[in-house]
mmCIF file of N, CA, C and O in Angstrom:
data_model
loop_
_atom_site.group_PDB
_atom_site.id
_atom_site.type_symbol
_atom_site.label_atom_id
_atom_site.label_comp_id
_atom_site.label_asym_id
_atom_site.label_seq_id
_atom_site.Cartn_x
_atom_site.Cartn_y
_atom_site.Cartn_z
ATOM 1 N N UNK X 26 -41.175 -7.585 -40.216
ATOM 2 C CA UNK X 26 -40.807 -7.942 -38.847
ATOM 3 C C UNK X 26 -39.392 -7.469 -38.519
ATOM 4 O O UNK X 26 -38.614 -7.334 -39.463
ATOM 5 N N UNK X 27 -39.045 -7.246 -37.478
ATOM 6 C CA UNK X 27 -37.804 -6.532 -36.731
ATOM 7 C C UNK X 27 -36.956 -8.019 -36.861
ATOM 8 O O UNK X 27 -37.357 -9.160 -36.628
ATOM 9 N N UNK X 28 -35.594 -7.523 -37.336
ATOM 10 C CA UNK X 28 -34.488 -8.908 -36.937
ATOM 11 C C UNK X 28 -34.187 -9.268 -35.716
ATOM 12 O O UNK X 28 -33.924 -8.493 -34.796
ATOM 13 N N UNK X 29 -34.231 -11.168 -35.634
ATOM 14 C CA UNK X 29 -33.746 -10.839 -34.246
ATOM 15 C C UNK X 29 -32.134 -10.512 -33.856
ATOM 16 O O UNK X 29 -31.071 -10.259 -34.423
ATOM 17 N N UNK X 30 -32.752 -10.712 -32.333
ATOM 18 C CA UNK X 30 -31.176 -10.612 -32.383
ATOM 19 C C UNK X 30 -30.248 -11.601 -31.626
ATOM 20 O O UNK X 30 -30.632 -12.629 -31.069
ATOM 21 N N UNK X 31 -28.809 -11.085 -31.693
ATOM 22 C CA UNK X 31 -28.195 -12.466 -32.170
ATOM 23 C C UNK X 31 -27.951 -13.476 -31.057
ATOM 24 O O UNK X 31 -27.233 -12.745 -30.374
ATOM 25 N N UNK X 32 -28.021 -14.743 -30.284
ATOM 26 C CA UNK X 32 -28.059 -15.141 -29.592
ATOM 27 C C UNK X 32 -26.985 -15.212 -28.679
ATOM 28 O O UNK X 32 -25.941 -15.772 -29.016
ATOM 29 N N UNK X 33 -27.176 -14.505 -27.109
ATOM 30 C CA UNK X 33 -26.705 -14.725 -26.314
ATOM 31 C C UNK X 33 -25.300 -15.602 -25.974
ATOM 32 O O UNK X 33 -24.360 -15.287 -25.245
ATOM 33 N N UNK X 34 -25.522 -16.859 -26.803
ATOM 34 C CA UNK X 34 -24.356 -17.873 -26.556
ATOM 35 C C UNK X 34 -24.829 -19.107 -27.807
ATOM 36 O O UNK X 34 -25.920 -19.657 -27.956
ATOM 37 N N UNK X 35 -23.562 -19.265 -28.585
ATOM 38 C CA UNK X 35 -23.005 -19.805 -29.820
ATOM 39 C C UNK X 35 -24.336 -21.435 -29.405
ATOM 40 O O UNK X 35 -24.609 -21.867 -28.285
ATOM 41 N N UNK X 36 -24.796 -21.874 -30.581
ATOM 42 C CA UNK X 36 -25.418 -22.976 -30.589
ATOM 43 C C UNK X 36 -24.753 -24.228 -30.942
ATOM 44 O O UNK X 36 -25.222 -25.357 -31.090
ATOM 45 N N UNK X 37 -23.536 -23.777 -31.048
ATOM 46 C CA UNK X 37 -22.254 -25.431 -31.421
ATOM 47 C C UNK X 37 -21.714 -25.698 -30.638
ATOM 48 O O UNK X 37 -20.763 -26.472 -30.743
ATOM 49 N N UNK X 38 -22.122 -25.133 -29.440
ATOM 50 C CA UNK X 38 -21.073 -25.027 -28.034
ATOM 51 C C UNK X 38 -21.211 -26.845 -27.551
ATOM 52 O O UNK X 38 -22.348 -27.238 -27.291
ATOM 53 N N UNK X 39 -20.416 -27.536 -27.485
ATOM 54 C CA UNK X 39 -20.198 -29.020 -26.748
ATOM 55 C C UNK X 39 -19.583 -28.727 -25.411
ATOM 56 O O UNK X 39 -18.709 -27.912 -25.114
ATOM 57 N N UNK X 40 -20.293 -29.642 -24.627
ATOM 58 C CA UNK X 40 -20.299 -30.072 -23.782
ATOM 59 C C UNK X 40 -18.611 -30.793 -23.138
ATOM 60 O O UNK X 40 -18.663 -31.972 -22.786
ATOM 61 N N UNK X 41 -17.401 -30.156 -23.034
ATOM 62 C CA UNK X 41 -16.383 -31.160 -23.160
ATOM 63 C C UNK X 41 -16.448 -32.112 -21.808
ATOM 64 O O UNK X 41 -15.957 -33.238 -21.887
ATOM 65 N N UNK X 42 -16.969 -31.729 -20.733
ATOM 66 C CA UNK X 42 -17.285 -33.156 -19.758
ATOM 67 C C UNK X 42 -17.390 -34.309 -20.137
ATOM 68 O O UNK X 42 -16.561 -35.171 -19.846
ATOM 69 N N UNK X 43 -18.827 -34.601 -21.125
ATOM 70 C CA UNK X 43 -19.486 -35.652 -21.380
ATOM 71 C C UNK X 43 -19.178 -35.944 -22.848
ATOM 72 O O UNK X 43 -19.172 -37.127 -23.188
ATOM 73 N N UNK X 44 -18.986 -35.240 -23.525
ATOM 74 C CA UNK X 44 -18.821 -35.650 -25.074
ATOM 75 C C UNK X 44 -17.205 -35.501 -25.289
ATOM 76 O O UNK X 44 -16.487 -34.587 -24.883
ATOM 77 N N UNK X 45 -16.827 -36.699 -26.069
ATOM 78 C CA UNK X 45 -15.470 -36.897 -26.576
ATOM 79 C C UNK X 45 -15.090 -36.806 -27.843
ATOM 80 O O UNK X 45 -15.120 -37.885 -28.434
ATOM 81 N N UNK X 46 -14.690 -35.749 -28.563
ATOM 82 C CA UNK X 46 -14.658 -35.943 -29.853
ATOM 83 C C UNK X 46 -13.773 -37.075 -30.679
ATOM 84 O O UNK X 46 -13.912 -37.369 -31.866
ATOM 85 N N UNK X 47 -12.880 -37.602 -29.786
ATOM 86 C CA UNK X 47 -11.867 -38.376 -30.247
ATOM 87 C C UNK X 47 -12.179 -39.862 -29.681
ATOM 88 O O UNK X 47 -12.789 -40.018 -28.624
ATOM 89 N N UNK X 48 -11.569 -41.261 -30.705
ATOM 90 C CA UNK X 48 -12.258 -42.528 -30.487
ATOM 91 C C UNK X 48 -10.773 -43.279 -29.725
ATOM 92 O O UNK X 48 -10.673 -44.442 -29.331
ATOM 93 N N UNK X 49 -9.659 -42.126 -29.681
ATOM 94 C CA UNK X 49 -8.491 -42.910 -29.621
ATOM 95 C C UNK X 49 -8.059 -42.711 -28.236
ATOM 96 O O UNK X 49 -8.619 -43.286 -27.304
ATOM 97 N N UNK X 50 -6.901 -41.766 -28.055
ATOM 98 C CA UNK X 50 -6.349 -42.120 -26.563
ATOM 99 C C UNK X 50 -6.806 -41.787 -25.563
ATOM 100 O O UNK X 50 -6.455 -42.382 -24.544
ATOM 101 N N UNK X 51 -7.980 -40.463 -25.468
ATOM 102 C CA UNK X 51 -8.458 -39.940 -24.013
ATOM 103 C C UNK X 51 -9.698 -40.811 -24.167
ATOM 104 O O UNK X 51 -10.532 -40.102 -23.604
ATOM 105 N N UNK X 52 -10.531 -42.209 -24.690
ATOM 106 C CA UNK X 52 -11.333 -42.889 -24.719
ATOM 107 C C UNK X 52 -10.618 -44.022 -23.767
ATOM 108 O O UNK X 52 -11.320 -44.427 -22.841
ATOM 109 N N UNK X 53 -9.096 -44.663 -23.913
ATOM 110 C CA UNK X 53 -8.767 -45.200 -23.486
ATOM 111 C C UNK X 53 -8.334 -45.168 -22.114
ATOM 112 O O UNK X 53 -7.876 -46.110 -21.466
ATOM 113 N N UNK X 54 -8.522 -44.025 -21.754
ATOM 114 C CA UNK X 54 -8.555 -43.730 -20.302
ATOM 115 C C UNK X 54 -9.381 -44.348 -19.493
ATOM 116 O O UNK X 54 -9.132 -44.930 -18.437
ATOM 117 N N UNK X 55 -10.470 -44.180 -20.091
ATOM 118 C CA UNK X 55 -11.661 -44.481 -19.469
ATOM 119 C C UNK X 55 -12.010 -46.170 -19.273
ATOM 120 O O UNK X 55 -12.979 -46.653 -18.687
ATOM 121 N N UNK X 56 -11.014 -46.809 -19.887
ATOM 122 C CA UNK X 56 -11.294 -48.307 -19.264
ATOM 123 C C UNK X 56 -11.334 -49.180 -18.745
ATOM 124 O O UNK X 56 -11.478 -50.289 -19.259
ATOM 125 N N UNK X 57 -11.190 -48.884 -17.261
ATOM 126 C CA UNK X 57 -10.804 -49.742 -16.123
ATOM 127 C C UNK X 57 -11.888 -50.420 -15.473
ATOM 128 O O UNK X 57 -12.100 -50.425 -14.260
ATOM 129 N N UNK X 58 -12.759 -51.159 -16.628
ATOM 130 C CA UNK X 58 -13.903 -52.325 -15.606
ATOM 131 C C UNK X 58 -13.820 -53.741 -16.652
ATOM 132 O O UNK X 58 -14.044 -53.670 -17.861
ATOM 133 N N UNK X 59 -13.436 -55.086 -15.891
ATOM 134 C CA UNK X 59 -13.538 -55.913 -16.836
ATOM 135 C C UNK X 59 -14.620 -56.911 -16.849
ATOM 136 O O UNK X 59 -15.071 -57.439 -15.833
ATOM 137 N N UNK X 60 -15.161 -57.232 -18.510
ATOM 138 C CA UNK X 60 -16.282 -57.604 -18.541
ATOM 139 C C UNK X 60 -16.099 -59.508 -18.467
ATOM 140 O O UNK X 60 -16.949 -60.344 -18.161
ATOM 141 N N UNK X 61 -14.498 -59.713 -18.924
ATOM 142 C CA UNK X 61 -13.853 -60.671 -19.275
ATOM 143 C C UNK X 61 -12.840 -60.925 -18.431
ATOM 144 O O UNK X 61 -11.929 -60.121 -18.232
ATOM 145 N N UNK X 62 -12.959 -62.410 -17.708
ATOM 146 C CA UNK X 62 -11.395 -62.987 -16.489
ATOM 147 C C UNK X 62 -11.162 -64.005 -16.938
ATOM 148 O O UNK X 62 -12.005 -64.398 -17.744
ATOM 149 N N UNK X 63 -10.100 -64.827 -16.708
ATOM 150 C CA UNK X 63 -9.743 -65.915 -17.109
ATOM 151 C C UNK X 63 -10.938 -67.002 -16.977
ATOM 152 O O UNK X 63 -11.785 -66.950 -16.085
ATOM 153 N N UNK X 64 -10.894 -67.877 -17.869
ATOM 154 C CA UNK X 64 -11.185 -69.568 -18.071
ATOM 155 C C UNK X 64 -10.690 -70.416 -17.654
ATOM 156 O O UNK X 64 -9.717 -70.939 -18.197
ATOM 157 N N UNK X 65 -11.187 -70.804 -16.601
ATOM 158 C CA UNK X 65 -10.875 -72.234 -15.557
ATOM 159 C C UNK X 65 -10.607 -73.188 -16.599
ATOM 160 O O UNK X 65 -9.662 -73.842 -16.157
ATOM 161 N N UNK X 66 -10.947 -73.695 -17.889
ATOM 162 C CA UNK X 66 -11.216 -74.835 -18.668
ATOM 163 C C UNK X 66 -10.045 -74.095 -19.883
ATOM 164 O O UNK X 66 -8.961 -74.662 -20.018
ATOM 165 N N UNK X 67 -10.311 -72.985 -20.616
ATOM 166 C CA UNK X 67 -9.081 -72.870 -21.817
ATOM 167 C C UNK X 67 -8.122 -71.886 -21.070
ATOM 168 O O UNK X 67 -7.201 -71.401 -21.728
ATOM 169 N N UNK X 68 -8.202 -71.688 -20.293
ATOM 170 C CA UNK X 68 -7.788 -70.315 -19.266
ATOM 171 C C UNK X 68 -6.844 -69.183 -20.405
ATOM 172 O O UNK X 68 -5.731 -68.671 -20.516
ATOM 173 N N UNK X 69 -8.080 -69.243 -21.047
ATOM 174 C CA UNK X 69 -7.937 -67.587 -22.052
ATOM 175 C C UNK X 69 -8.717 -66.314 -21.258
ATOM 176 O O UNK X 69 -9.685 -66.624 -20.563
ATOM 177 N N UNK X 70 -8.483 -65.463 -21.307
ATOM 178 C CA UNK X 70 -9.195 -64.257 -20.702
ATOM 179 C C UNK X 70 -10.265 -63.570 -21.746
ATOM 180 O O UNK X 70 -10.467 -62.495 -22.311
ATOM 181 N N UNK X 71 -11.046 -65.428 -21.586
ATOM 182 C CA UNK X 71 -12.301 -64.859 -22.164
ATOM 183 C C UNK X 71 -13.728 -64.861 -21.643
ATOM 184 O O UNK X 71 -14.724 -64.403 -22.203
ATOM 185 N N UNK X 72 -13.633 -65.489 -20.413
ATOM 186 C CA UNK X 72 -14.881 -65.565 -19.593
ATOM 187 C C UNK X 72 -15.753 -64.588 -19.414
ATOM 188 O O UNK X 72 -15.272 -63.672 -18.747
ATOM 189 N N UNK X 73 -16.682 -64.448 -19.699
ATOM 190 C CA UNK X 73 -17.707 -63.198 -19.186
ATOM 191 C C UNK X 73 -18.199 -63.673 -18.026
ATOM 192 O O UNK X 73 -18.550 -64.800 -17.677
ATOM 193 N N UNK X 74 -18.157 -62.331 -17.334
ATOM 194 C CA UNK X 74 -18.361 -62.634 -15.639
ATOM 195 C C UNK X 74 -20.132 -62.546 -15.749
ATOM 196 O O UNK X 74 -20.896 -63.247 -15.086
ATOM 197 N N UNK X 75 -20.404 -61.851 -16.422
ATOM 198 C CA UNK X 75 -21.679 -61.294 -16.160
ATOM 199 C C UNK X 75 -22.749 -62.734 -17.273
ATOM 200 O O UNK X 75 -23.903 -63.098 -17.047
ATOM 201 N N UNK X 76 -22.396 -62.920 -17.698
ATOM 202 C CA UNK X 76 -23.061 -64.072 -19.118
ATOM 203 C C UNK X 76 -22.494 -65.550 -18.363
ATOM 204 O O UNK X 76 -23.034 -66.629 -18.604
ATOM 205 N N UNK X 77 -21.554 -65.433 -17.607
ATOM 206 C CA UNK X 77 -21.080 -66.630 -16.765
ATOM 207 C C UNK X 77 -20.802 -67.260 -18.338
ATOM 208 O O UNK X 77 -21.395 -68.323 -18.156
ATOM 209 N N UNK X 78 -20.416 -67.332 -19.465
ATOM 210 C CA UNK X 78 -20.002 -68.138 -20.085
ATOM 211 C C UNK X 78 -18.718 -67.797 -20.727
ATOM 212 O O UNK X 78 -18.554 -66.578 -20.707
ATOM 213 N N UNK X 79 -17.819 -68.392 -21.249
ATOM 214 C CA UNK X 79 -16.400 -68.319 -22.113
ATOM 215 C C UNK X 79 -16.645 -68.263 -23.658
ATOM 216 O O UNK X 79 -17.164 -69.164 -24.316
ATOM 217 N N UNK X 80 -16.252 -67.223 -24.070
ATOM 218 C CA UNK X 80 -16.421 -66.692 -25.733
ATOM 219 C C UNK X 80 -15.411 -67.696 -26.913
ATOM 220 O O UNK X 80 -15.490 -67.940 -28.117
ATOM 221 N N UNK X 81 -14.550 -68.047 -25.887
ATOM 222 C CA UNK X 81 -13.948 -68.799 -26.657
ATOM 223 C C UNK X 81 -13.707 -70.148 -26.892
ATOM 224 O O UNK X 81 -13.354 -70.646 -27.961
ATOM 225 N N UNK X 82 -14.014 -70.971 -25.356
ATOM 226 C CA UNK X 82 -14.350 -72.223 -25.741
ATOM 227 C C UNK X 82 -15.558 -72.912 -24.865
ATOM 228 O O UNK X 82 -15.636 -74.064 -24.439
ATOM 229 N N UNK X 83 -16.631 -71.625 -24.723
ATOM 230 C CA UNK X 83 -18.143 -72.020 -24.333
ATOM 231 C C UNK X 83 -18.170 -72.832 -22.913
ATOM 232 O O UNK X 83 -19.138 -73.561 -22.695
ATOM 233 N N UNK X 84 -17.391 -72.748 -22.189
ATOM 234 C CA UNK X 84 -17.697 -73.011 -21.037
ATOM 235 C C UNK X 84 -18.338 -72.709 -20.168
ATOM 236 O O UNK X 84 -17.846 -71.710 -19.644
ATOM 237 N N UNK X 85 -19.312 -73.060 -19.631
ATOM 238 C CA UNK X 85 -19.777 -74.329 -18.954
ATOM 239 C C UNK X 85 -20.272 -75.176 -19.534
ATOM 240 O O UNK X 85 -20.645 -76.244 -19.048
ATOM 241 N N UNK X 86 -20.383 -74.738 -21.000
ATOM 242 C CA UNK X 86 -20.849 -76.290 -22.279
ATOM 243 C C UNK X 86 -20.516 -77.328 -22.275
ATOM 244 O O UNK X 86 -19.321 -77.228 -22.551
ATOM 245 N N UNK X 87 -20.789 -78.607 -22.115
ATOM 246 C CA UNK X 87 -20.065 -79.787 -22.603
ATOM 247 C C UNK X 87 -18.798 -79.502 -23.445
ATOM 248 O O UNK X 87 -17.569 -79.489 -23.385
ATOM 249 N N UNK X 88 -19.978 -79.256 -24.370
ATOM 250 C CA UNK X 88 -18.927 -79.107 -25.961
ATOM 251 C C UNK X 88 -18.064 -78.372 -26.090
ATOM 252 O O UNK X 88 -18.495 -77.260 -25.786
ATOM 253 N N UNK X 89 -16.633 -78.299 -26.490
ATOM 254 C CA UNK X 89 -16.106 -77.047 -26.786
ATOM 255 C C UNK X 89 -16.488 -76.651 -28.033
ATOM 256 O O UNK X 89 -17.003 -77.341 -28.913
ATOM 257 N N UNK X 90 -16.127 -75.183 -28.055
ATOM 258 C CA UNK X 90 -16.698 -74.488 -28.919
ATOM 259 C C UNK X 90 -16.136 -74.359 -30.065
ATOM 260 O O UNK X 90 -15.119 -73.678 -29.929
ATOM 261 N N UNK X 91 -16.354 -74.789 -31.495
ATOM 262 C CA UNK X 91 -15.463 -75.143 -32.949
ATOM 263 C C UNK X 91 -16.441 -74.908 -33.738
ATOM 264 O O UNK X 91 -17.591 -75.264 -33.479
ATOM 265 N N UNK X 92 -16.072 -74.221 -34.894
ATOM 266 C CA UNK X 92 -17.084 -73.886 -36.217
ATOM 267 C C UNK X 92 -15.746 -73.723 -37.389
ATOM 268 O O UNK X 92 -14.661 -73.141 -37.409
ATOM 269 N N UNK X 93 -16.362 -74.409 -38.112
ATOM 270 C CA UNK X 93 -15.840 -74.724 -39.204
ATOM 271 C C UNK X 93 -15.722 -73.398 -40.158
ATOM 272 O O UNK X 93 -14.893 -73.485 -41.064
ATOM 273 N N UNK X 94 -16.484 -72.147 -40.046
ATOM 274 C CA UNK X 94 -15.874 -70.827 -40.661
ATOM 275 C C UNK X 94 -14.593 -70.525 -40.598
ATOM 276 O O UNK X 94 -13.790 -70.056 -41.405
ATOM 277 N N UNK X 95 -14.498 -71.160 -38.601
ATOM 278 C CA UNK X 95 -12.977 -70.371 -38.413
ATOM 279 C C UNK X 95 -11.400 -71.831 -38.709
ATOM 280 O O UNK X 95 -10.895 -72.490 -37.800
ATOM 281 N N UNK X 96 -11.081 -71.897 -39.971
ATOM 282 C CA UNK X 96 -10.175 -73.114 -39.807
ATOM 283 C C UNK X 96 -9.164 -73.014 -38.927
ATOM 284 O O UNK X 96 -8.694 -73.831 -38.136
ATOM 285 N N UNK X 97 -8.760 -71.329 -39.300
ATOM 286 C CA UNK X 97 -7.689 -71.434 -38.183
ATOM 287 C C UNK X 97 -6.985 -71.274 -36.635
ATOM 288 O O UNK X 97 -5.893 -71.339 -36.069
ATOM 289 N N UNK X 98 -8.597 -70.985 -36.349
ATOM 290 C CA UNK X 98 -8.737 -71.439 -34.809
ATOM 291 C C UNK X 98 -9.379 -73.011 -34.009
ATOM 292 O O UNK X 98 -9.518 -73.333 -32.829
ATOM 293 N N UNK X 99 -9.654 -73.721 -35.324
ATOM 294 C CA UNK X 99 -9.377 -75.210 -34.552
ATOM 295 C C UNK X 99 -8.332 -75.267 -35.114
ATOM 296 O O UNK X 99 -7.953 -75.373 -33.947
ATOM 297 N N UNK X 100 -7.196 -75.318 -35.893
ATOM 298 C CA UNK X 100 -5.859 -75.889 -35.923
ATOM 299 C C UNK X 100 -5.009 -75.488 -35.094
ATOM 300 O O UNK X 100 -3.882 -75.978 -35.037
ATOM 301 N N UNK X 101 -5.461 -74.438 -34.244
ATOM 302 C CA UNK X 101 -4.652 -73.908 -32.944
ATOM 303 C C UNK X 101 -4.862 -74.938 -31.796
ATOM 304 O O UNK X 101 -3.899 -75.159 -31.062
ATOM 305 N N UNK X 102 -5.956 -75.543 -31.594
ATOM 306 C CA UNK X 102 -6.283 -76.167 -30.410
ATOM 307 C C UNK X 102 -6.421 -77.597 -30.946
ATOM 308 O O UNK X 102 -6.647 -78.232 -29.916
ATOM 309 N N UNK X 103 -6.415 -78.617 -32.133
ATOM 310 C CA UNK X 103 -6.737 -79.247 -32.713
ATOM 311 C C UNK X 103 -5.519 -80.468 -31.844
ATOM 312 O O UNK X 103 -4.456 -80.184 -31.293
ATOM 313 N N UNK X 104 -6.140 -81.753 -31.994
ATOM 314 C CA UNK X 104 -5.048 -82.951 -31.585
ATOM 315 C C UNK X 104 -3.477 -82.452 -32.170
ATOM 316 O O UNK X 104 -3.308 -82.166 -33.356
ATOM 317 N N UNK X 105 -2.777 -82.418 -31.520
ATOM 318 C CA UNK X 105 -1.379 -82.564 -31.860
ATOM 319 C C UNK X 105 -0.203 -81.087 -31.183
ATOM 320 O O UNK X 105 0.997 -80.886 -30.999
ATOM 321 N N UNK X 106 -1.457 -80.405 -31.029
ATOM 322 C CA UNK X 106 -1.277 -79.121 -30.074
ATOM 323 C C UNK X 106 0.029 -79.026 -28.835
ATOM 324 O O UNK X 106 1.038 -78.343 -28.666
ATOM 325 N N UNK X 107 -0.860 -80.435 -27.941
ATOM 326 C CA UNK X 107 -0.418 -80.651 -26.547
ATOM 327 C C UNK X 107 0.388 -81.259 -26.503
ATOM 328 O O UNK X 107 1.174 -81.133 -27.441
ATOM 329 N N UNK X 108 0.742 -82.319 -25.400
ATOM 330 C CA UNK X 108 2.049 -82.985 -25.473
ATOM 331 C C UNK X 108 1.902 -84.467 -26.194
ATOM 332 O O UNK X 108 2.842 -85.059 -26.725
ATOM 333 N N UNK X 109 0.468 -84.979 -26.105
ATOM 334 C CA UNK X 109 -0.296 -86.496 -26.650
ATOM 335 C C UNK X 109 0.952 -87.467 -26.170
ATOM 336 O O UNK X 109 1.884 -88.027 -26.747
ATOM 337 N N UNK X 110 0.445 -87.365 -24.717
ATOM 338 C CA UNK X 110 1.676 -88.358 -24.165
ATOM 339 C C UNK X 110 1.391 -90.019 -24.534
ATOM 340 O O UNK X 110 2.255 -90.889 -24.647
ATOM 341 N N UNK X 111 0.103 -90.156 -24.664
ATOM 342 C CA UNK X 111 -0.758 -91.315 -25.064
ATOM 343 C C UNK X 111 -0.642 -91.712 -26.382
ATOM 344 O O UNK X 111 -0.162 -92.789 -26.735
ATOM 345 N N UNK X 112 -0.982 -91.039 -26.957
ATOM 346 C CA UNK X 112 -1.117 -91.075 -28.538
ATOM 347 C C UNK X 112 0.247 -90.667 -29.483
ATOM 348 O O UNK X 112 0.120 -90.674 -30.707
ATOM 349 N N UNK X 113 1.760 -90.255 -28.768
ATOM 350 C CA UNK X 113 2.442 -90.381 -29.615
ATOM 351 C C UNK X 113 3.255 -91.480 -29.628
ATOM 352 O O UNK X 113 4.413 -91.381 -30.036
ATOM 353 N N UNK X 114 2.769 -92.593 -29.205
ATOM 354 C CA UNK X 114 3.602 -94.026 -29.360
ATOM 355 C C UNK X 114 2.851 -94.777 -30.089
ATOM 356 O O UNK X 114 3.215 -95.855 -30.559
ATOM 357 N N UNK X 115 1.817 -94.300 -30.231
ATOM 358 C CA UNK X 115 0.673 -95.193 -31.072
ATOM 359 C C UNK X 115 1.489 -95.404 -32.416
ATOM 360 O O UNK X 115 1.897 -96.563 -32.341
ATOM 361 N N UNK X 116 1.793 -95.019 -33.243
ATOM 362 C CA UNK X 116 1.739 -95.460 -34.639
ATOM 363 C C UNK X 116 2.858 -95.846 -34.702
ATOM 364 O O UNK X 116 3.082 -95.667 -35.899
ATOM 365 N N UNK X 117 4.240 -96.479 -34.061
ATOM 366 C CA UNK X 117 5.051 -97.285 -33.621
ATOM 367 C C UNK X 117 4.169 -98.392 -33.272
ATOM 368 O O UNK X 117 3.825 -99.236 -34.100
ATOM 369 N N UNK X 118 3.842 -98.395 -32.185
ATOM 370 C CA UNK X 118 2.853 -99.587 -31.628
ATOM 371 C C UNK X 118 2.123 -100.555 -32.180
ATOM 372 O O UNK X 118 1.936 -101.730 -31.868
ATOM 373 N N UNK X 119 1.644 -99.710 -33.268
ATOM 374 C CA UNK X 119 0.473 -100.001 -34.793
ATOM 375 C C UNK X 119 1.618 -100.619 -35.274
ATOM 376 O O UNK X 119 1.608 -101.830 -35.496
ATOM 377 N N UNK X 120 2.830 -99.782 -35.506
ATOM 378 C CA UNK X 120 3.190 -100.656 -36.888
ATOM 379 C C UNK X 120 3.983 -101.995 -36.401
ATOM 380 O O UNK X 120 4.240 -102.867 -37.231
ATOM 381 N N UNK X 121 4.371 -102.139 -35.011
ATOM 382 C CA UNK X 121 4.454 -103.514 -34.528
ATOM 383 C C UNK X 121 3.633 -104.678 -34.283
ATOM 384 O O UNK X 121 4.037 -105.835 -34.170
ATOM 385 N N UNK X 122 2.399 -104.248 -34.210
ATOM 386 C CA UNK X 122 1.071 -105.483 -34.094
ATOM 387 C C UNK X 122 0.795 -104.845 -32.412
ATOM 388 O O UNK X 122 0.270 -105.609 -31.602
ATOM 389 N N UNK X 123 1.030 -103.982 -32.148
ATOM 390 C CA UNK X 123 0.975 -103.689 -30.814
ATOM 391 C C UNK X 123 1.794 -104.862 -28.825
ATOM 392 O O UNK X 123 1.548 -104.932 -27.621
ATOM 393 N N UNK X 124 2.938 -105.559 -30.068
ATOM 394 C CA UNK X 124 3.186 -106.705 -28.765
ATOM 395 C C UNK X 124 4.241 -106.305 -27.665
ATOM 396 O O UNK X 124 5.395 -105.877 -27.641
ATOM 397 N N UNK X 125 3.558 -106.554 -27.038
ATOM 398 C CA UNK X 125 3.982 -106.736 -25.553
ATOM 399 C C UNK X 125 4.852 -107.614 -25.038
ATOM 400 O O UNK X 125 5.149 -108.499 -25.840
ATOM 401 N N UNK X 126 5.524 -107.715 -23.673
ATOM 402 C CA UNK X 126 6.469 -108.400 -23.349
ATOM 403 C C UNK X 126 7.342 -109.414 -23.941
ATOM 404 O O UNK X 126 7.304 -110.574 -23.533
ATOM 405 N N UNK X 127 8.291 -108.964 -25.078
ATOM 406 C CA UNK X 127 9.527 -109.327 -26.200
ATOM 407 C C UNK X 127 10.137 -109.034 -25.726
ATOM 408 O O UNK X 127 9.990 -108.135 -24.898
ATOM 409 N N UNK X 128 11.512 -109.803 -26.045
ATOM 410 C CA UNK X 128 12.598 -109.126 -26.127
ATOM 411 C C UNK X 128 13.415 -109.294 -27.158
ATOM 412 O O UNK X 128 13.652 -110.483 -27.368
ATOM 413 N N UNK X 129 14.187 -108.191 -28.232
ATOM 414 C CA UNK X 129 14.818 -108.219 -29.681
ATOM 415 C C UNK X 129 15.842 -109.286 -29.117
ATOM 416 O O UNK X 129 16.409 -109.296 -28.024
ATOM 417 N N UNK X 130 15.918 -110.178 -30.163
ATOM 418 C CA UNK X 130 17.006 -110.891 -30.360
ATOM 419 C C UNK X 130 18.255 -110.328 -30.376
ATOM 420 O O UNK X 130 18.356 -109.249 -30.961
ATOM 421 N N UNK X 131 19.576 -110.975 -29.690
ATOM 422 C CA UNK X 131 20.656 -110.899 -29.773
ATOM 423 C C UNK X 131 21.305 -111.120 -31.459
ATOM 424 O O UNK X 131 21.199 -112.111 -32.181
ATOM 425 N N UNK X 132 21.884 -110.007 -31.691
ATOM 426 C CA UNK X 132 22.939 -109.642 -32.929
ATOM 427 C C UNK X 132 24.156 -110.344 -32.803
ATOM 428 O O UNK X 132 25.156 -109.831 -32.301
ATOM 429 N N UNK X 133 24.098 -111.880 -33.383
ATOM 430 C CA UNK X 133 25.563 -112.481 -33.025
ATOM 431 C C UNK X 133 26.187 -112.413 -34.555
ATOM 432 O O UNK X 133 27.339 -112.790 -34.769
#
């Protein structure tokens, strides 16, 4: 049989429109749609608009969202976090019997 012959135009030829060879900065161009807005409830910018739910603390759930794999993301949000305007007089309170209307004796 006769050889053929050699083709017209290279068969490795890419497409540079549509194909990106690189995962880094001209990928990052391309990202201006967000899938994620703030959380009315942890107001982290983790809400999915489209899933209507929060990735990070499951809102519109009752429950917030905690798993014991991650320890060190309940010790981020865990009692003692906030200001516990309630709960930091307590164990004073406790260790008085909890009483009410006293007044300390005079130091003569």
């Amino acid at each position: 049989p006769p050889p053929k012959p050699p083709p017209s135009e290279p068969t490795h030829h890419h497409n540079t429109n549509t194909h990106n060879m690189t995962k880094g900065t001209t990928s990052f161009g391309k990202r201006h749609n967000k899938s994620h807005t703030i959380c009315r409830r942890c107001g982290s910018s983790s809400y999915h608009i489209q899933k209507k739910k929060c990735s990070m603390c499951a809102y519109p759930e009752k429950k917030i969202r905690s798993y014991n794999w991650s320890e060190k993301a309940k010790r981020r949000r865990t009692t003692g976090t906030g200001r516990m305007k309630y709960l930091k007089t307590m164990t004073r309170r406790f260790k008085n019997g909890f009483r009410e209307g006293t007044q300390a004796k005079k130091m003569s």
